Amino acid sequence: MKADPTHQHALLDVAELDSRAAQLRHQRGHLPETAEISTLEAERTQLTDQVRDARIVVDDLTVEQAKADREVEQVKARRERDRTRMDSGQITNPKDLERMQHELVSLERRISTLEDAELEVMEKLEEAQQLLDGLGIRAEDIDARLGELVAARDEKRVEIDRSLEEVSAARGPATEGIPEDLMALYERLREQKGIGAALLRSRQCGGCNMTLDASELSRIRSAPADEVIRCEECQRILVRTDESGL
């Protein structure tokens, strides 16, 4: 392929803009905030499940404690009724009094057992509530941090998008005047390699950083100035300048 050296040199400006755009897109897709957001969102999802499970435990223990409270109060109420009947003299039969006294002893034992169970449930409920509260605090912390990170990420994206728009706006004028066949080759190589054209500087390809051997340099040196040279290693368009070391 033949192309005016000026047009070949113009490819370097286009390549620089394309390289800048690629860097910006990579930067946009690999912001540090994005990785932290992803990590925190995964933790937040797990935390949501943990909060749900912890709340179920708290709710179940709350019901269990209410039941234990009722049972204790019921037995205490029965004890008080029996004591009232005995103290008021309503029971005069000795056998009935003896039976009532035995029943009071049984009720006291029953109350003690129920209160122990009630205390155990209360302790479990307190622990479960502390766990739930701790998870809630952690969730609030994550939500606050996510808000900060999302705001910072979005701000950076806006800045990067603005830069991308500037690069895109500059690319059109940079390609003006370059022959269609040369641009078609450049675009094909850019799609394959990321960079379609590179400067030959100090006998080294600016695309793959390969140092050309003597025979290749001799071939390039003898080629007409308007001949489009390709790197043997990476196949990119090699643009010759005074810096090429030929």
PDB file of C-alpha atoms in Angstrom:
ATOM      1  CA  MET A   1       0.000   0.000   0.000  1.00  0.00           C
ATOM      2  CA  LYS A   2       1.155   3.517  -0.801  1.00  0.00           C
ATOM      3  CA  ALA A   3       0.312   6.630   1.223  1.00  0.00           C
ATOM      4  CA  ASP A   4       1.746  10.095   1.488  1.00  0.00           C
ATOM      5  CA  PRO A   5       4.182  10.289   4.460  1.00  0.00           C
ATOM      6  CA  THR A   6       2.171  13.223   5.824  1.00  0.00           C
ATOM      7  CA  HIS A   7      -0.908  11.029   5.995  1.00  0.00           C
ATOM      8  CA  GLN A   8       1.092   8.274   7.637  1.00  0.00           C
ATOM      9  CA  HIS A   9       2.331  10.740  10.246  1.00  0.00           C
ATOM     10  CA  ALA A  10      -1.266  11.826  10.812  1.00  0.00           C
ATOM     11  CA  LEU A  11      -2.050   8.258  11.853  1.00  0.00           C
ATOM     12  CA  LEU A  12       0.142   8.787  14.915  1.00  0.00           C
ATOM     13  CA  ASP A  13      -2.121  11.601  16.076  1.00  0.00           C
ATOM     14  CA  VAL A  14      -5.144   9.381  15.559  1.00  0.00           C
ATOM     15  CA  ALA A  15      -3.417   6.500  17.348  1.00  0.00           C
ATOM     16  CA  GLU A  16      -2.567   8.767  20.275  1.00  0.00           C
ATOM     17  CA  LEU A  17      -6.211   9.803  20.590  1.00  0.00           C
ATOM     18  CA  ASP A  18      -7.364   6.191  20.333  1.00  0.00           C
ATOM     19  CA  SER A  19      -4.814   5.153  22.947  1.00  0.00           C
ATOM     20  CA  ARG A  20      -6.009   7.926  25.239  1.00  0.00           C
ATOM     21  CA  ALA A  21      -9.629   6.846  24.738  1.00  0.00           C
ATOM     22  CA  ALA A  22      -8.715   3.232  25.519  1.00  0.00           C
ATOM     23  CA  GLN A  23      -6.929   4.327  28.680  1.00  0.00           C
ATOM     24  CA  LEU A  24      -9.935   6.365  29.769  1.00  0.00           C
ATOM     25  CA  ARG A  25     -12.344   3.485  29.132  1.00  0.00           C
ATOM     26  CA  HIS A  26     -10.083   1.134  31.084  1.00  0.00           C
ATOM     27  CA  GLN A  27      -9.861   3.668  33.884  1.00  0.00           C
ATOM     28  CA  ARG A  28     -13.649   4.036  33.907  1.00  0.00           C
ATOM     29  CA  GLY A  29     -14.118   0.285  34.163  1.00  0.00           C
ATOM     30  CA  HIS A  30     -11.507  -0.202  36.885  1.00  0.00           C
ATOM     31  CA  LEU A  31     -12.139   2.596  39.342  1.00  0.00           C
ATOM     32  CA  PRO A  32     -11.043   1.613  42.878  1.00  0.00           C
ATOM     33  CA  GLU A  33     -14.470   2.598  44.163  1.00  0.00           C
ATOM     34  CA  THR A  34     -16.086   0.032  41.869  1.00  0.00           C
ATOM     35  CA  ALA A  35     -14.212  -2.875  43.451  1.00  0.00           C
ATOM     36  CA  GLU A  36     -15.020  -1.712  46.976  1.00  0.00           C
ATOM     37  CA  ILE A  37     -18.662  -1.159  46.037  1.00  0.00           C
ATOM     38  CA  SER A  38     -18.851  -4.702  44.691  1.00  0.00           C
ATOM     39  CA  THR A  39     -17.312  -6.104  47.891  1.00  0.00           C
ATOM     40  CA  LEU A  40     -19.608  -4.097  50.141  1.00  0.00           C
ATOM     41  CA  GLU A  41     -22.704  -4.931  48.112  1.00  0.00           C
ATOM     42  CA  ALA A  42     -21.908  -8.631  48.463  1.00  0.00           C
ATOM     43  CA  GLU A  43     -21.442  -8.177  52.215  1.00  0.00           C
ATOM     44  CA  ARG A  44     -24.648  -6.154  52.393  1.00  0.00           C
ATOM     45  CA  THR A  45     -26.564  -8.952  50.680  1.00  0.00           C
ATOM     46  CA  GLN A  46     -25.219 -11.470  53.180  1.00  0.00           C
ATOM     47  CA  LEU A  47     -25.975  -9.061  55.988  1.00  0.00           C
ATOM     48  CA  THR A  48     -29.578  -8.722  54.841  1.00  0.00           C
ATOM     49  CA  ASP A  49     -29.969 -12.496  55.162  1.00  0.00           C
ATOM     50  CA  GLN A  50     -28.295 -12.460  58.579  1.00  0.00           C
ATOM     51  CA  VAL A  51     -30.541  -9.629  59.787  1.00  0.00           C
ATOM     52  CA  ARG A  52     -33.603 -11.528  58.585  1.00  0.00           C
ATOM     53  CA  ASP A  53     -32.519 -14.700  60.404  1.00  0.00           C
ATOM     54  CA  ALA A  54     -31.579 -12.763  63.554  1.00  0.00           C
ATOM     55  CA  ARG A  55     -34.924 -10.967  63.561  1.00  0.00           C
ATOM     56  CA  ILE A  56     -36.748 -14.302  63.283  1.00  0.00           C
ATOM     57  CA  VAL A  57     -34.813 -15.550  66.332  1.00  0.00           C
ATOM     58  CA  VAL A  58     -35.660 -12.377  68.276  1.00  0.00           C
ATOM     59  CA  ASP A  59     -39.332 -12.631  67.325  1.00  0.00           C
ATOM     60  CA  ASP A  60     -39.487 -16.311  68.301  1.00  0.00           C
ATOM     61  CA  LEU A  61     -37.763 -15.663  71.633  1.00  0.00           C
ATOM     62  CA  THR A  62     -40.035 -12.685  72.296  1.00  0.00           C
ATOM     63  CA  VAL A  63     -43.046 -14.964  71.853  1.00  0.00           C
ATOM     64  CA  GLU A  64     -41.393 -17.615  74.016  1.00  0.00           C
ATOM     65  CA  GLN A  65     -40.656 -15.073  76.755  1.00  0.00           C
ATOM     66  CA  ALA A  66     -44.228 -13.786  76.695  1.00  0.00           C
ATOM     67  CA  LYS A  67     -45.439 -17.355  77.073  1.00  0.00           C
ATOM     68  CA  ALA A  68     -43.021 -17.978  79.949  1.00  0.00           C
ATOM     69  CA  ASP A  69     -44.176 -14.753  81.639  1.00  0.00           C
ATOM     70  CA  ARG A  70     -47.808 -15.831  81.373  1.00  0.00           C
ATOM     71  CA  GLU A  71     -47.068 -19.255  82.794  1.00  0.00           C
ATOM     72  CA  VAL A  72     -45.231 -17.767  85.771  1.00  0.00           C
ATOM     73  CA  GLU A  73     -48.021 -15.294  86.431  1.00  0.00           C
ATOM     74  CA  GLN A  74     -50.661 -18.000  86.155  1.00  0.00           C
ATOM     75  CA  VAL A  75     -48.926 -20.205  88.719  1.00  0.00           C
ATOM     76  CA  LYS A  76     -48.289 -17.231  91.019  1.00  0.00           C
ATOM     77  CA  ALA A  77     -51.935 -16.254  90.763  1.00  0.00           C
ATOM     78  CA  ARG A  78     -52.949 -19.772  91.735  1.00  0.00           C
ATOM     79  CA  ARG A  79     -50.543 -19.669  94.687  1.00  0.00           C
ATOM     80  CA  GLU A  80     -52.003 -16.389  95.848  1.00  0.00           C
ATOM     81  CA  ARG A  81     -55.539 -17.752  95.641  1.00  0.00           C
ATOM     82  CA  ASP A  82     -54.588 -20.760  97.724  1.00  0.00           C
ATOM     83  CA  ARG A  83     -52.812 -18.603 100.307  1.00  0.00           C
ATOM     84  CA  THR A  84     -55.769 -16.263 100.501  1.00  0.00           C
ATOM     85  CA  ARG A  85     -58.144 -19.153 101.090  1.00  0.00           C
ATOM     86  CA  MET A  86     -55.896 -20.563 103.828  1.00  0.00           C
ATOM     87  CA  ASP A  87     -55.265 -17.202 105.518  1.00  0.00           C
ATOM     88  CA  SER A  88     -58.947 -16.274 105.454  1.00  0.00           C
ATOM     89  CA  GLY A  89     -59.925 -19.425 107.317  1.00  0.00           C
ATOM     90  CA  GLN A  90     -62.110 -20.701 104.523  1.00  0.00           C
ATOM     91  CA  ILE A  91     -60.497 -24.141 104.800  1.00  0.00           C
ATOM     92  CA  THR A  92     -61.125 -25.748 108.168  1.00  0.00           C
ATOM     93  CA  ASN A  93     -60.740 -29.428 107.385  1.00  0.00           C
ATOM     94  CA  PRO A  94     -57.240 -30.544 108.545  1.00  0.00           C
ATOM     95  CA  LYS A  95     -56.817 -32.895 105.623  1.00  0.00           C
ATOM     96  CA  ASP A  96     -57.753 -30.139 103.172  1.00  0.00           C
ATOM     97  CA  LEU A  97     -55.286 -27.801 104.889  1.00  0.00           C
ATOM     98  CA  GLU A  98     -52.531 -30.411 104.665  1.00  0.00           C
ATOM     99  CA  ARG A  99     -53.329 -31.007 101.010  1.00  0.00           C
ATOM    100  CA  MET A 100     -53.316 -27.256 100.374  1.00  0.00           C
ATOM    101  CA  GLN A 101     -49.944 -26.872 102.071  1.00  0.00           C
ATOM    102  CA  HIS A 102     -48.459 -29.651  99.918  1.00  0.00           C
ATOM    103  CA  GLU A 103     -49.913 -27.966  96.848  1.00  0.00           C
ATOM    104  CA  LEU A 104     -48.322 -24.635  97.842  1.00  0.00           C
ATOM    105  CA  VAL A 105     -44.945 -26.346  98.152  1.00  0.00           C
ATOM    106  CA  SER A 106     -45.434 -27.852  94.673  1.00  0.00           C
ATOM    107  CA  LEU A 107     -46.464 -24.454  93.320  1.00  0.00           C
ATOM    108  CA  GLU A 108     -43.339 -22.844  94.777  1.00  0.00           C
ATOM    109  CA  ARG A 109     -41.189 -25.479  93.090  1.00  0.00           C
ATOM    110  CA  ARG A 110     -43.117 -24.979  89.854  1.00  0.00           C
ATOM    111  CA  ILE A 111     -42.655 -21.210  90.058  1.00  0.00           C
ATOM    112  CA  SER A 112     -38.933 -21.612  90.656  1.00  0.00           C
ATOM    113  CA  THR A 113     -38.619 -23.911  87.641  1.00  0.00           C
ATOM    114  CA  LEU A 114     -40.640 -21.594  85.450  1.00  0.00           C
ATOM    115  CA  GLU A 115     -38.669 -18.530  86.558  1.00  0.00           C
ATOM    116  CA  ASP A 116     -35.405 -20.312  85.757  1.00  0.00           C
ATOM    117  CA  ALA A 117     -36.737 -21.113  82.294  1.00  0.00           C
ATOM    118  CA  GLU A 118     -38.005 -17.546  81.972  1.00  0.00           C
ATOM    119  CA  LEU A 119     -34.572 -16.174  82.903  1.00  0.00           C
ATOM    120  CA  GLU A 120     -32.887 -18.457  80.383  1.00  0.00           C
ATOM    121  CA  VAL A 121     -35.209 -17.226  77.626  1.00  0.00           C
ATOM    122  CA  MET A 122     -34.569 -13.617  78.674  1.00  0.00           C
ATOM    123  CA  GLU A 123     -30.808 -14.156  78.439  1.00  0.00           C
ATOM    124  CA  LYS A 124     -31.144 -15.749  75.010  1.00  0.00           C
ATOM    125  CA  LEU A 125     -33.396 -12.900  73.897  1.00  0.00           C
ATOM    126  CA  GLU A 126     -30.900 -10.318  75.146  1.00  0.00           C
ATOM    127  CA  GLU A 127     -28.065 -12.011  73.258  1.00  0.00           C
ATOM    128  CA  ALA A 128     -30.181 -12.311  70.116  1.00  0.00           C
ATOM    129  CA  GLN A 129     -31.218  -8.658  70.350  1.00  0.00           C
ATOM    130  CA  GLN A 130     -27.590  -7.583  70.777  1.00  0.00           C
ATOM    131  CA  LEU A 131     -26.666  -9.589  67.683  1.00  0.00           C
ATOM    132  CA  LEU A 132     -29.534  -8.038  65.732  1.00  0.00           C
ATOM    133  CA  ASP A 133     -28.569  -4.545  66.888  1.00  0.00           C
ATOM    134  CA  GLY A 134     -24.946  -5.165  65.921  1.00  0.00           C
ATOM    135  CA  LEU A 135     -25.968  -6.352  62.468  1.00  0.00           C
ATOM    136  CA  GLY A 136     -28.173  -3.300  62.093  1.00  0.00           C
ATOM    137  CA  ILE A 137     -25.299  -0.972  62.971  1.00  0.00           C
ATOM    138  CA  ARG A 138     -23.058  -2.742  60.483  1.00  0.00           C
ATOM    139  CA  ALA A 139     -25.750  -2.438  57.818  1.00  0.00           C
ATOM    140  CA  GLU A 140     -26.034   1.297  58.492  1.00  0.00           C
ATOM    141  CA  ASP A 141     -22.254   1.665  58.240  1.00  0.00           C
ATOM    142  CA  ILE A 142     -22.183  -0.208  54.935  1.00  0.00           C
ATOM    143  CA  ASP A 143     -25.056   1.841  53.535  1.00  0.00           C
ATOM    144  CA  ALA A 144     -23.303   5.074  54.495  1.00  0.00           C
ATOM    145  CA  ARG A 145     -20.030   3.926  52.959  1.00  0.00           C
ATOM    146  CA  LEU A 146     -21.793   2.752  49.810  1.00  0.00           C
ATOM    147  CA  GLY A 147     -23.391   6.155  49.473  1.00  0.00           C
ATOM    148  CA  GLU A 148     -19.968   7.822  49.672  1.00  0.00           C
ATOM    149  CA  LEU A 149     -18.410   5.392  47.211  1.00  0.00           C
ATOM    150  CA  VAL A 150     -21.227   5.617  44.674  1.00  0.00           C
ATOM    151  CA  ALA A 151     -21.070   9.413  44.774  1.00  0.00           C
ATOM    152  CA  ALA A 152     -17.282   9.372  44.300  1.00  0.00           C
ATOM    153  CA  ARG A 153     -17.496   6.780  41.513  1.00  0.00           C
ATOM    154  CA  ASP A 154     -20.205   8.678  39.661  1.00  0.00           C
ATOM    155  CA  GLU A 155     -18.254  11.930  39.949  1.00  0.00           C
ATOM    156  CA  LYS A 156     -15.175  10.297  38.454  1.00  0.00           C
ATOM    157  CA  ARG A 157     -17.247   8.715  35.694  1.00  0.00           C
ATOM    158  CA  VAL A 158     -18.625  12.115  34.765  1.00  0.00           C
ATOM    159  CA  GLU A 159     -15.096  13.491  34.526  1.00  0.00           C
ATOM    160  CA  ILE A 160     -13.908  10.525  32.454  1.00  0.00           C
ATOM    161  CA  ASP A 161     -16.942  10.718  30.169  1.00  0.00           C
ATOM    162  CA  ARG A 162     -16.216  14.395  29.624  1.00  0.00           C
ATOM    163  CA  SER A 163     -12.638  13.557  28.661  1.00  0.00           C
ATOM    164  CA  LEU A 164     -13.860  10.811  26.345  1.00  0.00           C
ATOM    165  CA  GLU A 165     -16.160  13.272  24.632  1.00  0.00           C
ATOM    166  CA  GLU A 166     -13.245  15.654  24.122  1.00  0.00           C
ATOM    167  CA  VAL A 167     -11.091  12.869  22.662  1.00  0.00           C
ATOM    168  CA  SER A 168     -13.945  11.746  20.415  1.00  0.00           C
ATOM    169  CA  ALA A 169     -14.494  15.320  19.225  1.00  0.00           C
ATOM    170  CA  ALA A 170     -10.787  15.678  18.404  1.00  0.00           C
ATOM    171  CA  ARG A 171     -10.607  12.386  16.486  1.00  0.00           C
ATOM    172  CA  GLY A 172     -12.762  13.506  13.564  1.00  0.00           C
ATOM    173  CA  PRO A 173     -10.530  16.421  12.605  1.00  0.00           C
ATOM    174  CA  ALA A 174      -7.441  14.246  13.142  1.00  0.00           C
ATOM    175  CA  THR A 175      -8.603  11.766  10.483  1.00  0.00           C
ATOM    176  CA  GLU A 176      -9.465  14.402   7.890  1.00  0.00           C
ATOM    177  CA  GLY A 177      -7.469  14.001   4.709  1.00  0.00           C
ATOM    178  CA  ILE A 178      -6.238  10.491   5.470  1.00  0.00           C
ATOM    179  CA  PRO A 179      -7.042   8.213   2.499  1.00  0.00           C
ATOM    180  CA  GLU A 180      -9.894   5.775   3.017  1.00  0.00           C
ATOM    181  CA  ASP A 181      -7.808   2.682   2.279  1.00  0.00           C
ATOM    182  CA  LEU A 182      -5.167   3.717   4.812  1.00  0.00           C
ATOM    183  CA  MET A 183      -7.811   4.459   7.448  1.00  0.00           C
ATOM    184  CA  ALA A 184      -9.527   1.159   6.702  1.00  0.00           C
ATOM    185  CA  LEU A 185      -6.263  -0.694   7.299  1.00  0.00           C
ATOM    186  CA  TYR A 186      -5.626   1.308  10.464  1.00  0.00           C
ATOM    187  CA  GLU A 187      -9.125   0.604  11.824  1.00  0.00           C
ATOM    188  CA  ARG A 188      -8.817  -3.097  11.085  1.00  0.00           C
ATOM    189  CA  LEU A 189      -5.502  -3.267  12.924  1.00  0.00           C
ATOM    190  CA  ARG A 190      -6.834  -1.146  15.796  1.00  0.00           C
ATOM    191  CA  GLU A 191      -9.712  -3.572  16.234  1.00  0.00           C
ATOM    192  CA  GLN A 192      -7.286  -6.481  16.329  1.00  0.00           C
ATOM    193  CA  LYS A 193      -4.381  -4.934  18.220  1.00  0.00           C
ATOM    194  CA  GLY A 194      -5.817  -2.032  20.164  1.00  0.00           C
ATOM    195  CA  ILE A 195      -3.322   0.281  18.464  1.00  0.00           C
ATOM    196  CA  GLY A 196      -3.303   0.385  14.661  1.00  0.00           C
ATOM    197  CA  ALA A 197      -0.183   2.446  14.039  1.00  0.00           C
ATOM    198  CA  ALA A 198       3.028   3.038  15.943  1.00  0.00           C
ATOM    199  CA  LEU A 199       6.136   5.152  15.677  1.00  0.00           C
ATOM    200  CA  LEU A 200       9.369   3.500  14.657  1.00  0.00           C
ATOM    201  CA  ARG A 201      11.779   5.040  17.124  1.00  0.00           C
ATOM    202  CA  SER A 202      15.411   4.068  17.604  1.00  0.00           C
ATOM    203  CA  ARG A 203      14.859   0.928  15.516  1.00  0.00           C
ATOM    204  CA  GLN A 204      12.080  -0.210  17.869  1.00  0.00           C
ATOM    205  CA  CYS A 205       8.384  -0.659  17.144  1.00  0.00           C
ATOM    206  CA  GLY A 206       6.323   1.571  19.401  1.00  0.00           C
ATOM    207  CA  GLY A 207       3.471  -0.934  19.305  1.00  0.00           C
ATOM    208  CA  CYS A 208       5.072  -4.191  20.444  1.00  0.00           C
ATOM    209  CA  ASN A 209       8.409  -2.721  21.600  1.00  0.00           C
ATOM    210  CA  MET A 210      10.252  -5.199  19.398  1.00  0.00           C
ATOM    211  CA  THR A 211      13.708  -4.100  18.249  1.00  0.00           C
ATOM    212  CA  LEU A 212      14.026  -4.692  14.531  1.00  0.00           C
ATOM    213  CA  ASP A 213      16.951  -6.739  13.264  1.00  0.00           C
ATOM    214  CA  ALA A 214      19.471  -5.478  10.737  1.00  0.00           C
ATOM    215  CA  SER A 215      17.848  -7.121   7.721  1.00  0.00           C
ATOM    216  CA  GLU A 216      14.431  -5.686   8.515  1.00  0.00           C
ATOM    217  CA  LEU A 217      15.924  -2.261   9.083  1.00  0.00           C
ATOM    218  CA  SER A 218      17.712  -2.525   5.741  1.00  0.00           C
ATOM    219  CA  ARG A 219      14.430  -3.379   4.015  1.00  0.00           C
ATOM    220  CA  ILE A 220      12.656  -0.444   5.623  1.00  0.00           C
ATOM    221  CA  ARG A 221      15.536   1.903   4.888  1.00  0.00           C
ATOM    222  CA  SER A 222      15.392   1.074   1.192  1.00  0.00           C
ATOM    223  CA  ALA A 223      11.597   1.343   0.963  1.00  0.00           C
ATOM    224  CA  PRO A 224      10.112   4.454  -0.671  1.00  0.00           C
ATOM    225  CA  ALA A 225       8.879   7.128   1.716  1.00  0.00           C
ATOM    226  CA  ASP A 226       5.286   6.631   0.584  1.00  0.00           C
ATOM    227  CA  GLU A 227       5.282   2.889   1.156  1.00  0.00           C
ATOM    228  CA  VAL A 228       3.231   1.792   4.160  1.00  0.00           C
ATOM    229  CA  ILE A 229       5.532  -0.301   6.352  1.00  0.00           C
ATOM    230  CA  ARG A 230       4.214  -3.006   8.681  1.00  0.00           C
ATOM    231  CA  CYS A 231       5.964  -4.420  11.755  1.00  0.00           C
ATOM    232  CA  GLU A 232       6.917  -8.043  11.117  1.00  0.00           C
ATOM    233  CA  GLU A 233       6.160  -8.943  14.726  1.00  0.00           C
ATOM    234  CA  CYS A 234       2.809  -7.250  15.433  1.00  0.00           C
ATOM    235  CA  GLN A 235       1.722  -6.232  11.907  1.00  0.00           C
ATOM    236  CA  ARG A 236       0.972  -2.653  12.977  1.00  0.00           C
ATOM    237  CA  ILE A 237       1.643   0.232  10.609  1.00  0.00           C
ATOM    238  CA  LEU A 238       5.117   1.536  11.324  1.00  0.00           C
ATOM    239  CA  VAL A 239       5.487   5.272  10.803  1.00  0.00           C
ATOM    240  CA  ARG A 240       8.986   6.462   9.980  1.00  0.00           C
ATOM    241  CA  THR A 241      10.368   9.778  11.255  1.00  0.00           C
ATOM    242  CA  ASP A 242      13.769  11.271  11.969  1.00  0.00           C
ATOM    243  CA  GLU A 243      13.672   9.399  15.277  1.00  0.00           C
ATOM    244  CA  SER A 244      13.521   5.996  13.599  1.00  0.00           C
ATOM    245  CA  GLY A 245      17.273   5.443  13.579  1.00  0.00           C
ATOM    246  CA  LEU A 246      17.411   4.300   9.969  1.00  0.00           C
TER     247      LEU A 246
END
